[in-house]
Short mmCIF file of C-alpha atoms and ligand atoms in Angstrom, two decimals:
data_model
loop_
_atom_site.label_atom_id
_atom_site.label_comp_id
_atom_site.label_asym_id
_atom_site.label_seq_id
_atom_site.Cartn_x
_atom_site.Cartn_y
_atom_site.Cartn_z
CA MET A 3 10.18 -5.29 28.88
CA GLN A 4 10.22 -3.13 25.63
CA SER A 5 12.63 -1.13 24.63
CA GLU A 6 12.59 2.95 24.39
CA ARG A 7 12.62 2.53 20.49
CA LEU A 8 9.57 0.37 20.60
CA LYS A 9 7.88 2.92 23.36
CA ARG A 10 7.86 5.66 20.66
CA LEU A 11 5.79 3.98 18.02
CA PRO A 12 2.61 4.33 18.36
CA PRO A 13 -0.06 1.37 18.16
CA TYR A 14 -0.68 -0.35 15.01
CA LEU A 15 -3.26 1.43 13.38
CA PHE A 16 -5.36 -0.93 11.76
CA ALA A 17 -4.36 -3.60 14.74
CA GLU A 18 -5.63 -0.68 17.25
CA ILE A 19 -8.89 -0.40 14.98
CA ASP A 20 -9.37 -4.63 15.80
CA ALA A 21 -9.66 -4.44 19.30
CA LYS A 22 -12.45 -1.52 18.51
CA LYS A 23 -13.73 -3.87 16.56
CA ARG A 24 -13.27 -6.78 18.58
CA ALA A 25 -15.06 -4.99 21.69
CA MET A 26 -18.33 -3.90 19.66
CA ARG A 27 -18.36 -7.43 18.77
CA GLU A 28 -18.72 -8.98 22.00
CA LYS A 29 -21.36 -6.67 22.81
CA GLY A 30 -22.71 -8.20 19.96
CA VAL A 31 -23.27 -5.40 17.45
CA ASP A 32 -23.61 -6.56 13.82
CA ILE A 33 -20.04 -4.96 12.40
CA ILE A 34 -19.36 -4.13 8.97
CA ASP A 35 -15.96 -3.85 8.50
CA LEU A 36 -14.89 -1.02 5.50
CA SER A 37 -11.75 -0.27 7.34
CA ILE A 38 -8.24 -2.16 6.49
CA GLY A 39 -7.77 -2.92 2.80
CA ASP A 40 -8.05 -6.67 2.66
CA PRO A 41 -9.47 -8.48 -0.46
CA ASP A 42 -12.63 -10.46 0.00
CA ILE A 43 -12.23 -12.05 -3.19
CA PRO A 44 -10.14 -15.77 -2.61
CA THR A 45 -6.87 -16.26 -4.68
CA PRO A 46 -7.67 -16.92 -7.72
CA LYS A 47 -7.54 -20.62 -8.27
CA HIS A 48 -4.51 -21.53 -11.22
CA VAL A 49 -2.57 -19.39 -7.81
CA ILE A 50 -3.67 -21.84 -5.40
CA GLU A 51 -3.12 -24.85 -7.78
CA ALA A 52 0.61 -23.64 -8.73
CA PHE A 53 0.93 -23.40 -4.39
CA CYS A 54 -0.27 -26.32 -3.79
CA GLU A 55 2.31 -28.26 -6.86
CA GLY A 56 5.18 -26.41 -5.52
CA ALA A 57 4.44 -27.47 -2.05
CA HIS A 58 4.45 -31.17 -3.11
CA ASP A 59 8.26 -30.39 -4.27
CA ALA A 60 10.12 -31.85 -1.62
CA ARG A 61 12.84 -28.93 -2.63
CA ASN A 62 10.84 -26.56 -1.64
CA HIS A 63 10.57 -27.76 1.58
CA ARG A 64 14.44 -25.91 2.35
CA TYR A 65 15.83 -22.54 2.51
CA PRO A 66 14.91 -20.57 -1.22
CA PRO A 67 17.74 -18.12 -2.52
CA TYR A 68 18.02 -15.49 0.00
CA ASN A 69 16.90 -13.26 -2.70
CA GLY A 70 14.11 -14.93 -3.84
CA THR A 71 14.03 -18.10 -6.53
CA GLN A 72 15.07 -17.57 -9.95
CA GLU A 73 11.71 -18.39 -11.32
CA PHE A 74 9.92 -15.56 -9.45
CA ARG A 75 12.51 -12.79 -9.97
CA GLU A 76 11.70 -13.50 -13.50
CA ALA A 77 8.34 -13.90 -13.60
CA ALA A 78 8.70 -10.20 -11.85
CA VAL A 79 10.70 -8.69 -14.16
CA SER A 80 8.72 -10.07 -17.20
CA TYR A 81 5.34 -8.54 -15.96
CA LEU A 82 7.03 -5.49 -15.37
CA LYS A 83 8.28 -5.38 -18.98
CA GLU A 84 4.67 -6.44 -20.35
CA THR A 85 2.63 -4.26 -17.63
CA LYS A 86 4.61 -1.36 -17.98
CA GLY A 87 7.87 -1.48 -20.56
CA VAL A 88 9.99 -1.80 -17.63
CA ASP A 89 13.27 -4.08 -18.34
CA LEU A 90 14.88 -5.05 -15.55
CA ASP A 91 18.14 -7.89 -14.53
CA PRO A 92 15.86 -10.97 -12.77
CA ASN A 93 19.33 -11.43 -10.71
CA SER A 94 20.51 -7.66 -9.69
CA GLU A 95 17.28 -5.61 -10.14
CA ALA A 96 14.87 -7.38 -8.25
CA LEU A 97 14.31 -8.53 -4.63
CA THR A 98 11.57 -11.04 -3.46
CA LEU A 99 10.00 -10.04 -0.29
CA ILE A 100 8.04 -11.22 2.36
CA GLY A 101 4.96 -8.66 1.84
CA SER A 102 5.78 -5.38 0.47
CA LYS A 103 5.34 -4.31 4.35
CA GLU A 104 8.43 -5.90 4.53
CA GLY A 105 10.62 -4.33 2.17
CA ILE A 106 9.48 -0.80 2.69
CA ALA A 107 10.44 -1.77 6.81
CA HIS A 108 13.51 -2.38 6.11
CA ALA A 109 14.68 0.78 3.47
CA PRO A 110 15.36 2.90 5.91
CA LEU A 111 17.52 0.81 8.10
CA ALA A 112 19.55 -1.04 4.65
CA PHE A 113 19.39 2.80 3.26
CA LEU A 114 20.16 5.00 5.78
CA ASP A 115 21.89 6.33 9.22
CA PRO A 116 20.62 7.55 12.86
CA GLY A 117 19.20 11.08 12.78
CA ASP A 118 19.29 10.70 8.26
CA VAL A 119 15.59 12.62 7.76
CA VAL A 120 12.79 11.15 5.78
CA LEU A 121 10.20 12.41 3.63
CA ILE A 122 6.84 11.05 4.28
CA PRO A 123 3.91 12.05 2.36
CA SER A 124 0.71 13.39 5.08
CA PRO A 125 -1.96 10.94 4.72
CA GLY A 126 0.35 7.78 4.14
CA TYR A 127 0.66 4.23 4.85
CA PRO A 128 2.23 4.22 8.75
CA VAL A 129 4.77 1.66 8.22
CA TYR A 130 6.87 4.77 6.44
CA THR A 131 6.93 6.67 9.85
CA THR A 132 7.60 3.55 12.07
CA ALA A 133 10.24 2.31 10.14
CA SER A 134 12.05 6.11 9.78
CA LEU A 135 11.75 5.81 13.79
CA LEU A 136 12.56 2.27 13.97
CA SER A 137 15.41 2.92 12.51
CA GLY A 138 16.66 6.19 14.20
CA CYS A 139 15.68 8.66 11.16
CA VAL A 140 13.80 11.46 10.94
CA PRO A 141 10.37 11.50 9.34
CA TYR A 142 9.14 14.64 7.62
CA GLU A 143 5.79 14.84 6.92
CA MET A 144 4.42 16.46 3.33
CA PRO A 145 1.41 17.24 3.59
CA LEU A 146 -0.75 15.60 0.67
CA LYS A 147 -3.12 18.73 0.34
CA LYS A 148 -6.73 17.82 -2.04
CA GLU A 149 -5.90 21.65 -3.26
CA ASN A 150 -2.87 19.57 -5.04
CA GLY A 151 -4.34 16.55 -6.09
CA PHE A 152 -2.85 14.79 -3.13
CA LEU A 153 0.78 15.22 -4.33
CA PRO A 154 3.35 16.84 -2.28
CA ASP A 155 4.67 20.35 -3.14
CA LEU A 156 7.99 19.31 -3.31
CA GLY A 157 8.84 22.88 -3.63
CA SER A 158 7.78 23.86 -0.68
CA ILE A 159 10.32 21.50 1.50
CA PRO A 160 12.52 23.84 3.68
CA LYS A 161 16.16 23.87 2.56
CA ASP A 162 17.70 23.03 6.12
CA VAL A 163 15.00 20.01 6.09
CA LEU A 164 16.21 19.16 2.40
CA LYS A 165 19.73 19.23 3.27
CA LYS A 166 19.77 16.58 5.99
CA ALA A 167 17.17 14.59 3.98
CA LYS A 168 18.72 11.55 2.68
CA LEU A 169 15.18 9.41 1.16
CA ILE A 170 11.95 9.95 0.26
CA PHE A 171 8.83 8.00 -0.25
CA LEU A 172 5.86 8.09 -2.67
CA ASN A 173 2.55 5.97 -3.42
CA TYR A 174 1.06 6.36 -6.46
CA PRO A 175 -2.03 5.00 -6.61
CA ASN A 176 -2.75 6.39 -3.37
CA ASN A 177 -3.02 5.07 -0.35
CA PRO A 178 -5.40 6.25 1.74
CA THR A 179 -5.83 9.16 -0.99
CA ALA A 180 -6.74 7.11 -3.63
CA ALA A 181 -5.15 10.00 -5.51
CA VAL A 182 -2.89 8.94 -9.01
CA ALA A 183 0.08 11.09 -10.21
CA THR A 184 1.03 11.42 -13.70
CA LYS A 185 4.30 9.87 -15.42
CA ASP A 186 5.37 13.53 -15.69
CA PHE A 187 4.90 13.93 -11.63
CA PHE A 188 7.42 11.06 -11.42
CA LYS A 189 10.00 12.70 -13.51
CA ASP A 190 9.87 16.17 -11.50
CA ALA A 191 10.03 13.37 -8.39
CA VAL A 192 12.90 11.75 -10.16
CA ASP A 193 14.54 14.71 -10.88
CA PHE A 194 14.02 16.44 -7.24
CA ALA A 195 16.01 12.96 -5.86
CA LYS A 196 18.58 12.84 -7.86
CA GLY A 197 19.16 17.11 -7.12
CA ASN A 198 18.93 16.64 -3.51
CA GLY A 199 20.96 13.34 -3.47
CA LEU A 200 17.81 11.21 -2.18
CA VAL A 201 16.99 7.85 -2.54
CA LEU A 202 13.42 7.27 -3.54
CA CYS A 203 10.76 4.56 -2.35
CA HIS A 204 7.99 4.32 -4.74
CA ASP A 205 4.89 1.98 -3.03
CA ALA A 206 3.27 0.43 -6.15
CA ALA A 207 1.10 -1.66 -4.32
CA TYR A 208 -2.61 -0.33 -6.42
CA ILE A 209 -0.87 -0.30 -9.33
CA ASP A 210 -3.48 -2.64 -10.86
CA ILE A 211 -6.47 -2.21 -9.15
CA VAL A 212 -7.58 0.88 -11.62
CA TYR A 213 -10.83 1.59 -13.18
CA ASP A 214 -12.40 3.37 -16.53
CA GLY A 215 -9.95 2.83 -18.38
CA TYR A 216 -6.88 4.60 -16.20
CA LYS A 217 -3.34 2.79 -16.52
CA ALA A 218 -1.83 3.54 -13.36
CA PRO A 219 2.46 4.18 -14.25
CA SER A 220 5.73 2.78 -12.53
CA ILE A 221 8.12 4.95 -11.66
CA LEU A 222 10.66 3.20 -13.60
CA GLU A 223 9.08 3.68 -16.59
CA VAL A 224 10.64 7.68 -15.75
CA PRO A 225 14.23 7.42 -18.25
CA GLY A 226 17.33 6.90 -15.09
CA ALA A 227 14.47 6.57 -12.58
CA LYS A 228 16.64 3.76 -11.54
CA ASP A 229 19.62 5.77 -10.61
CA VAL A 230 17.66 6.50 -7.66
CA ALA A 231 14.52 4.81 -7.31
CA VAL A 232 13.42 1.06 -6.05
CA GLU A 233 9.60 0.40 -6.56
CA PHE A 234 7.55 -1.98 -4.27
CA TYR A 235 4.91 -4.27 -5.79
CA SER A 236 2.47 -6.41 -3.55
CA LEU A 237 0.87 -9.37 -4.64
CA SER A 238 -1.39 -8.67 -2.11
CA LYS A 239 -3.52 -6.59 -3.50
CA THR A 240 -2.86 -7.15 -7.29
CA TYR A 241 -3.82 -11.47 -6.62
CA ASN A 242 -6.01 -10.91 -3.48
CA MET A 243 -2.91 -12.22 -1.59
CA THR A 244 -2.04 -10.59 1.92
CA GLY A 245 -2.54 -14.20 3.67
CA TRP A 246 0.44 -15.70 1.13
CA ARG A 247 2.49 -12.51 2.44
CA LEU A 248 5.19 -11.60 -0.51
CA GLY A 249 6.40 -8.98 -3.02
CA PHE A 250 9.01 -7.74 -4.55
CA ALA A 251 11.40 -4.50 -4.73
CA ALA A 252 12.68 -3.71 -7.77
CA GLY A 253 14.91 -0.97 -9.48
CA ASN A 254 18.68 0.20 -8.82
CA LYS A 255 21.05 -2.50 -8.18
CA GLY A 256 22.98 -0.45 -5.30
CA LEU A 257 19.59 -0.39 -3.49
CA ILE A 258 18.56 -4.10 -4.60
CA GLU A 259 21.57 -5.16 -3.15
CA SER A 260 21.45 -3.26 0.02
CA LEU A 261 17.83 -4.38 0.87
CA GLY A 262 19.53 -8.45 -0.09
CA LYS A 263 22.43 -7.95 2.42
CA LEU A 264 19.66 -7.05 5.03
CA LYS A 265 17.10 -9.19 4.84
CA THR A 266 19.73 -12.39 4.79
CA ASN A 267 20.56 -11.50 7.88
CA ILE A 268 16.63 -11.17 9.45
CA ASP A 269 15.13 -13.67 6.94
CA SER A 270 15.73 -16.40 4.84
CA SER A 271 12.88 -15.27 1.47
CA ALA A 272 9.06 -15.77 1.38
CA THR A 273 8.15 -19.53 1.29
CA ALA A 274 9.24 -21.40 -2.36
CA ALA A 275 5.66 -22.21 -3.02
CA VAL A 276 4.18 -19.15 -2.17
CA GLN A 277 7.27 -17.47 -5.10
CA HIS A 278 6.08 -20.89 -6.61
CA GLY A 279 2.37 -19.44 -6.55
CA GLY A 280 3.05 -15.82 -7.24
CA ALA A 281 5.45 -16.33 -10.37
CA VAL A 282 2.11 -18.86 -12.13
CA ALA A 283 -0.05 -15.22 -10.87
CA MET A 284 2.28 -12.61 -12.66
CA THR A 285 3.18 -14.81 -15.71
CA SER A 286 -0.74 -16.44 -16.50
CA SER A 287 -3.71 -14.69 -17.59
CA GLN A 288 -4.76 -10.93 -15.97
CA ASP A 289 -8.51 -11.51 -16.04
CA CYS A 290 -8.55 -12.21 -12.87
CA VAL A 291 -7.05 -9.05 -12.20
CA VAL A 292 -9.36 -7.51 -14.49
CA ASN A 293 -12.25 -8.86 -13.07
CA ALA A 294 -11.44 -8.20 -9.95
CA CYS A 295 -11.63 -4.31 -10.71
CA LYS A 296 -14.68 -4.62 -12.11
CA THR A 297 -16.12 -5.74 -8.50
CA TYR A 298 -14.72 -2.76 -6.71
CA LYS A 299 -15.70 -0.34 -9.02
CA ASN A 300 -19.38 -0.94 -8.99
CA ARG A 301 -18.85 -1.41 -5.15
CA ARG A 302 -16.60 2.58 -5.29
CA ASP A 303 -20.33 3.63 -7.64
CA VAL A 304 -22.67 2.41 -4.87
CA LEU A 305 -20.59 3.66 -2.01
CA VAL A 306 -20.08 7.07 -3.43
CA GLU A 307 -23.19 7.67 -5.03
CA ALA A 308 -24.65 6.62 -1.97
CA LEU A 309 -22.38 9.32 0.01
CA ASN A 310 -23.19 11.71 -2.67
CA LYS A 311 -26.88 11.05 -2.30
CA LYS A 312 -26.63 12.43 1.54
CA GLY A 313 -24.65 15.47 0.07
CA TRP A 314 -21.20 14.37 1.07
CA ASN A 315 -19.53 15.34 -1.97
CA VAL A 316 -17.48 12.22 -2.63
CA VAL A 317 -15.67 11.83 -5.81
CA LYS A 318 -15.17 8.47 -7.34
CA PRO A 319 -11.11 7.26 -7.35
CA LYS A 320 -10.05 6.30 -10.49
CA ALA A 321 -8.15 3.50 -8.23
CA THR A 322 -7.29 1.58 -5.66
CA PHE A 323 -9.94 0.01 -3.67
CA TYR A 324 -9.69 3.42 -1.14
CA VAL A 325 -13.00 5.66 -0.60
CA TRP A 326 -11.17 9.14 0.68
CA VAL A 327 -14.11 11.19 2.09
CA GLU A 328 -13.60 14.74 3.77
CA ILE A 329 -15.79 14.80 6.71
CA PRO A 330 -19.04 17.18 5.97
CA THR A 331 -18.63 18.75 9.46
CA LYS A 332 -16.54 20.03 11.66
CA GLU A 333 -15.58 16.88 14.38
CA ASP A 334 -12.42 15.68 14.21
CA SER A 335 -11.45 12.12 11.86
CA ARG A 336 -11.29 10.05 15.07
CA SER A 337 -14.28 11.28 16.74
CA PHE A 338 -16.53 11.33 13.53
CA ALA A 339 -15.03 7.39 12.67
CA SER A 340 -16.37 6.40 16.28
CA LYS A 341 -19.81 7.87 15.27
CA ILE A 342 -20.19 6.16 12.49
CA LEU A 343 -18.73 2.91 14.25
CA GLU A 344 -21.51 3.34 17.55
CA LYS A 345 -24.65 4.60 15.44
CA THR A 346 -24.28 2.36 12.34
CA GLY A 347 -21.86 -0.53 13.83
CA VAL A 348 -20.16 0.57 10.18
CA VAL A 349 -15.79 0.72 10.44
CA VAL A 350 -13.99 3.44 9.00
CA THR A 351 -9.95 4.88 9.10
CA PRO A 352 -10.15 7.25 10.73
CA GLY A 353 -8.09 10.16 8.33
CA LEU A 354 -5.44 11.01 11.45
CA GLY A 355 -4.16 7.45 11.87
CA PHE A 356 -2.52 8.17 8.36
CA GLY A 357 -0.41 11.03 9.61
CA SER A 358 -1.57 14.60 10.93
CA ALA A 359 -2.52 16.08 7.21
CA GLY A 360 -5.43 12.90 6.91
CA GLU A 361 -7.34 14.85 9.66
CA GLY A 362 -11.06 15.60 8.57
CA PHE A 363 -11.20 12.62 6.35
CA ILE A 364 -12.36 9.22 6.73
CA ARG A 365 -11.34 6.34 4.31
CA PHE A 366 -13.50 3.67 3.50
CA SER A 367 -12.28 0.09 1.91
CA VAL A 368 -14.47 -1.10 -0.74
CA SER A 369 -12.64 -4.56 -0.49
CA TYR A 370 -15.58 -6.05 1.21
CA PRO A 371 -18.75 -8.42 0.00
CA THR A 372 -20.76 -5.78 -2.49
CA GLU A 373 -24.08 -6.70 0.41
CA ARG A 374 -21.89 -5.75 3.29
CA ILE A 375 -21.04 -2.21 1.52
CA GLU A 376 -24.84 -1.97 0.56
CA GLU A 377 -25.88 -2.84 4.01
CA ALA A 378 -23.13 -0.51 5.17
CA VAL A 379 -25.09 2.22 2.70
CA HIS A 380 -28.36 1.93 4.07
CA ARG A 381 -27.34 2.52 7.71
CA ILE A 382 -25.14 5.35 6.92
CA SER A 383 -27.41 6.76 4.99
CA SER A 384 -30.21 7.12 8.29
CA LEU A 385 -26.95 8.33 10.19
C1 MLT B 21 -4.16 -0.49 4.84
O1 MLT B 21 -5.35 -0.93 4.66
O2 MLT B 21 -4.16 0.40 4.43
C2 MLT B 21 -3.57 -1.86 4.21
O3 MLT B 21 -4.07 -3.02 3.94
C3 MLT B 21 -2.95 -1.93 5.55
C4 MLT B 21 -1.43 -2.72 5.12
O4 MLT B 21 -1.21 -3.24 4.48
O5 MLT B 21 -1.18 -3.43 6.62
#
């Protein structure tokens, strides 16, 4: 049995890709998976040790506070102060999440009513659309075009759409395009949200995966952003903790309160020992993050340089562990990704999976071992 609501959702992009990978593996193909962004680098040792220490503490075997442990929320706020210069109150402006995906998926349900329009970047993280549909809202795709640096053209959104719009999702550094946004763009976005009565949800999952001296801003650095914005942080990508399920939301007090109220009715926060590990990750040396970025940068260079040698015209991204590649032939992204898989055993993500404006592109992730990326490059070179 399946609700009508659920029937309207496509299968989750990466679950669908998993099924294809399984089928190829069953045929004996040596699959090189460069599809999902899931760091192969282990979680830093000091974080694992903190988790183990937390797991041995019997106080952590009971329910954690609904809005997250005090230690974790304080660590989140101090990380934001330290890395972005943003001042927040740990008690009213930060909320533990069971991964940023959970917070993003619950945002439309917490903030909106059925029929409200949600402005969604296309291509974009599929959860923005599915969460909107699940809560009875109406997604409106804002195309991210190459000629605009993969930023949405906010001025081109029709007035009748804006009248019904209540929320805008943004995500920089961007998944899947790897584009970055300036603080000036964030200022325009905050003004736009204020001018149109929108909640601004900024997904900052990739904010710490940066290269070549680039530093990604938080939208909360914009004066007055807290009036309308909530930012979603993930420990998954920064500290190689995708399997731990830990993140936090930070920003507008009323939005944090609404999301927290919804969550008290649905879950009981992230495991306290996991929150202890996360708190230690955010408050200790960030050298592990710098070193992971060095590794991703080298892989990015290997991949981009090899694709360019093939004549594919790929730009080196300043952030994220994704490389967004325009398909050099007229093939659609699903056929092109399938061709790569069938001929080389390399799994890439078709751009269409991220929304209609992702058509014409494929995405590579460099969150896989360097030697596998080198092997993938070797196989693709002879395609
Ligand atoms: C991605 O590869 O786009 C993300 O890692 C997927 C996810 O977070 O579910």
